[in-house]
Amino acid sequence: MNPAIPYRPILTSLLATLLASNGNTQVEAGPTSTMNQARAPFVRVLGTAQDGGFPHAACSCDRCSLARRDPGFSRLVTSLALVLPSSERVYLFDATPDLRQQLAALEDVHQSPDDRVDRQPIAGVFLTHAHIGHYLGLAFFGYEAIHTHDLPVMATPRMAAFLRTNGPWSQLVGMRNIRLQELVPGQEIAPWGGVEVTAIQAPHRDEYADTLGFLIAGPDRTLFYLPDTDSWAAWTPPVTELLTGVDIALLDGTFFSAGELPGRTVEEIGHPLIEQSMDLLQELVDNQGLQVFFTHLNHSNPALDHNGPARRTIESRGFHVLEEGQEFPL
């Protein structure tokens, strides 16, 4: 069974509203749109590129040049939407520099007001960490753009402190464009529409804040989203323990192999190589039926080449490259 349902790779429009409970903490949101309530909850992919985007800034390599000539080869920065038709809510995972396009990706699950700016375009945001591709989009919720009111933003205490004490993010907090909800890694957030979300601490370059992955457990399937991590050797306990029992894993696929970056080394940046990830997870894919999709692809990654040898290797081993617009019923 393949839980990934192709959607349009060119995205359309995003929006809804949030209520979350974690212990005694409530996250509330305003009115939402009408969705197809008979539909099961699902995750929709809004982007799959590394923080610098694809085509990458200031790069004239063959892949980036092709993506500039033909936008069909381009990719937005890594992000997900969790859509809960039964409770009429949509949750965004990470706020990227491509937020405007990604807020245009879920028109079918949120009806925007006519002829005016929608001041509450989503229900809330879960943040993984403080690297540019994952939180810069918060700025669009501010006074100069959408000007939301008390938009719930879920983050670790360290990430929340970073946002409160550093501009321009502190202005978002001060003007109540966003309202910070602190997450406790390992603790489930109370279910909405049969879905539970658990933040998972991940090792990564934590200059400003720590890093999270997210377990998203639905009525029928569990999905793990981890766009950024250091080497799998840094995980204690091993990530294979976490993935036992998981149905779908959307994992850091930044680099396929070493030596991809002129003038820089993959080792100094961090991230497991796709080749290493396949070796580590092959048994879970073959014997447990775990479905692994690689995301957060750097512009240097040969897995971007649809018919290239790297892509053929990935697919021949039962792994996949994530594509924008794919859907995963939960």
Tab-separated table of N, CA and C in Angstrom, residues 257-314:
chain	number	residue	atom	x	y	z
A	257	SER	N	25.702	12.195	-1.295
A	257	SER	CA	27.012	11.623	-0.989
A	257	SER	C	27.986	12.754	-0.691
A	258	ALA	N	29.148	12.391	-0.171
A	258	ALA	CA	30.167	13.380	0.184
A	258	ALA	C	30.729	14.040	-1.081
A	259	GLY	N	31.290	15.232	-0.929
A	259	GLY	CA	31.956	15.900	-2.037
A	259	GLY	C	31.051	16.674	-2.952
A	260	GLU	N	29.812	16.975	-2.522
A	260	GLU	CA	28.866	17.686	-3.396
A	260	GLU	C	29.078	19.195	-3.431
A	261	LEU	N	29.757	19.768	-2.435
A	261	LEU	CA	29.806	21.218	-2.298
A	261	LEU	C	31.193	21.776	-2.577
A	262	PRO	N	31.388	22.477	-3.686
A	262	PRO	CA	32.676	23.111	-3.950
A	262	PRO	C	33.006	24.132	-2.865
A	263	GLY	N	34.204	24.025	-2.305
A	263	GLY	CA	34.646	24.980	-1.306
A	263	GLY	C	34.122	24.721	0.087
A	264	ARG	N	33.284	23.715	0.274
A	264	ARG	CA	32.771	23.374	1.598
A	264	ARG	C	32.754	21.859	1.729
A	265	THR	N	32.753	21.371	2.953
A	265	THR	CA	32.671	19.936	3.167
A	265	THR	C	31.338	19.605	3.807
A	266	VAL	N	30.761	18.497	3.368
A	266	VAL	CA	29.502	18.046	3.933
A	266	VAL	C	29.641	17.798	5.430
A	267	GLU	N	30.811	17.306	5.850
A	267	GLU	CA	31.013	16.971	7.249
A	267	GLU	C	30.872	18.186	8.160
A	268	GLU	N	31.351	19.352	7.716
A	268	GLU	CA	31.281	20.537	8.584
A	268	GLU	C	29.867	21.070	8.709
A	269	ILE	N	29.029	20.779	7.746
A	269	ILE	CA	27.653	21.268	7.771
A	269	ILE	C	26.759	20.330	8.580
A	270	GLY	N	27.075	19.044	8.584
A	270	GLY	CA	26.202	18.068	9.212
A	270	GLY	C	25.202	17.531	8.207
A	271	HIS	N	24.355	16.636	8.626
A	271	HIS	CA	23.332	15.922	7.852
A	271	HIS	C	23.852	14.531	7.474
A	272	PRO	N	23.003	13.518	7.654
A	272	PRO	CA	23.359	12.184	7.169
A	272	PRO	C	23.268	12.162	5.647
A	273	LEU	N	24.115	11.402	5.015
A	273	LEU	CA	24.028	11.233	3.573
A	273	LEU	C	22.903	10.253	3.243
A	274	ILE	N	22.244	10.454	2.116
A	274	ILE	CA	21.180	9.531	1.705
A	274	ILE	C	21.718	8.113	1.629
A	275	GLU	N	22.922	7.945	1.124
A	275	GLU	CA	23.514	6.602	1.051
A	275	GLU	C	23.592	5.972	2.438
A	276	GLN	N	24.004	6.759	3.456
A	276	GLN	CA	24.090	6.243	4.817
A	276	GLN	C	22.710	5.919	5.380
A	277	SER	N	21.747	6.784	5.090
A	277	SER	CA	20.396	6.565	5.601
A	277	SER	C	19.801	5.277	5.029
A	278	MET	N	20.024	5.025	3.759
A	278	MET	CA	19.496	3.800	3.166
A	278	MET	C	20.139	2.568	3.786
A	279	ASP	N	21.434	2.618	4.026
A	279	ASP	CA	22.100	1.480	4.660
A	279	ASP	C	21.529	1.220	6.049
A	280	LEU	N	21.284	2.300	6.808
A	280	LEU	CA	20.789	2.162	8.173
A	280	LEU	C	19.361	1.644	8.213
A	281	LEU	N	18.535	2.080	7.278
A	281	LEU	CA	17.099	1.818	7.361
A	281	LEU	C	16.616	0.714	6.425
A	282	GLN	N	17.528	0.094	5.688
A	282	GLN	CA	17.116	-0.888	4.699
A	282	GLN	C	16.294	-2.021	5.301
A	283	GLU	N	16.691	-2.481	6.475
A	283	GLU	CA	15.964	-3.600	7.090
A	283	GLU	C	14.538	-3.184	7.458
A	284	LEU	N	14.363	-1.971	7.976
A	284	LEU	CA	13.023	-1.505	8.318
A	284	LEU	C	12.160	-1.355	7.065
A	285	VAL	N	12.768	-0.920	5.966
A	285	VAL	CA	12.036	-0.790	4.706
A	285	VAL	C	11.644	-2.164	4.174
A	286	ASP	N	12.581	-3.097	4.216
A	286	ASP	CA	12.334	-4.418	3.634
A	286	ASP	C	11.412	-5.272	4.495
A	287	ASN	N	11.579	-5.210	5.823
A	287	ASN	CA	10.889	-6.153	6.705
A	287	ASN	C	9.692	-5.557	7.432
A	288	GLN	N	9.751	-4.269	7.759
A	288	GLN	CA	8.646	-3.636	8.481
A	288	GLN	C	7.669	-2.950	7.546
A	289	GLY	N	8.122	-2.641	6.324
A	289	GLY	CA	7.277	-1.898	5.397
A	289	GLY	C	7.335	-0.406	5.602
A	290	LEU	N	8.350	0.077	6.356
A	290	LEU	CA	8.530	1.516	6.514
A	290	LEU	C	8.715	2.164	5.144
A	291	GLN	N	8.003	3.246	4.898
A	291	GLN	CA	8.157	3.988	3.652
A	291	GLN	C	8.955	5.258	3.948
A	292	VAL	N	10.113	5.387	3.316
A	292	VAL	CA	11.017	6.504	3.563
A	292	VAL	C	11.048	7.403	2.337
A	293	PHE	N	10.812	8.692	2.562
A	293	PHE	CA	10.868	9.710	1.521
A	293	PHE	C	11.902	10.756	1.945
A	294	PHE	N	12.846	11.061	1.070
A	294	PHE	CA	13.887	12.040	1.381
A	294	PHE	C	13.442	13.436	0.964
A	295	THR	N	13.656	14.396	1.875
A	295	THR	CA	13.270	15.779	1.640
A	295	THR	C	14.423	16.697	2.013
A	296	HIS	N	14.204	18.033	1.956
A	296	HIS	CA	15.236	19.021	2.309
A	296	HIS	C	16.454	18.853	1.387
A	297	LEU	N	16.207	18.708	0.104
A	297	LEU	CA	17.254	18.396	-0.868
A	297	LEU	C	18.054	19.646	-1.218
A	298	ASN	N	19.360	19.568	-1.076
A	298	ASN	CA	20.230	20.664	-1.486
A	298	ASN	C	20.336	20.702	-3.007
A	299	HIS	N	20.596	21.887	-3.552
A	299	HIS	CA	20.674	22.028	-5.007
A	299	HIS	C	21.779	21.188	-5.620
A	300	SER	N	22.752	20.792	-4.797
A	300	SER	CA	23.860	19.959	-5.282
A	300	SER	C	23.502	18.487	-5.363
A	301	ASN	N	22.360	18.103	-4.843
A	301	ASN	CA	22.014	16.703	-4.670
A	301	ASN	C	21.609	16.075	-6.005
A	302	PRO	N	22.316	15.034	-6.474
A	302	PRO	CA	21.962	14.404	-7.749
A	302	PRO	C	20.621	13.693	-7.719
A	303	ALA	N	20.038	13.499	-6.517
A	303	ALA	CA	18.708	12.894	-6.442
A	303	ALA	C	17.648	13.809	-7.038
A	304	LEU	N	17.984	15.087	-7.258
A	304	LEU	CA	17.064	16.002	-7.933
A	304	LEU	C	16.867	15.639	-9.403
A	305	ASP	N	17.813	14.916	-9.971
A	305	ASP	CA	17.723	14.536	-11.381
A	305	ASP	C	16.769	13.350	-11.509
A	306	HIS	N	15.608	13.563	-12.083
A	306	HIS	CA	14.541	12.563	-12.059
A	306	HIS	C	14.956	11.235	-12.668
A	307	ASN	N	15.752	11.265	-13.703
A	307	ASN	CA	16.141	10.018	-14.368
A	307	ASN	C	17.623	9.706	-14.190
A	308	GLY	N	18.262	10.350	-13.224
A	308	GLY	CA	19.691	10.154	-13.020
A	308	GLY	C	19.999	8.906	-12.217
A	309	PRO	N	21.272	8.527	-12.145
A	309	PRO	CA	21.661	7.300	-11.432
A	309	PRO	C	21.369	7.352	-9.932
A	310	ALA	N	21.481	8.521	-9.300
A	310	ALA	CA	21.189	8.602	-7.867
A	310	ALA	C	19.723	8.278	-7.604
A	311	ARG	N	18.826	8.863	-8.396
A	311	ARG	CA	17.395	8.590	-8.224
A	311	ARG	C	17.089	7.112	-8.487
A	312	ARG	N	17.713	6.557	-9.499
A	312	ARG	CA	17.470	5.138	-9.794
A	312	ARG	C	17.953	4.258	-8.646
A	313	THR	N	19.086	4.616	-8.050
A	313	THR	CA	19.601	3.846	-6.914
A	313	THR	C	18.633	3.909	-5.740
A	314	ILE	N	18.144	5.100	-5.434
A	314	ILE	CA	17.208	5.275	-4.322
A	314	ILE	C	15.961	4.421	-4.541
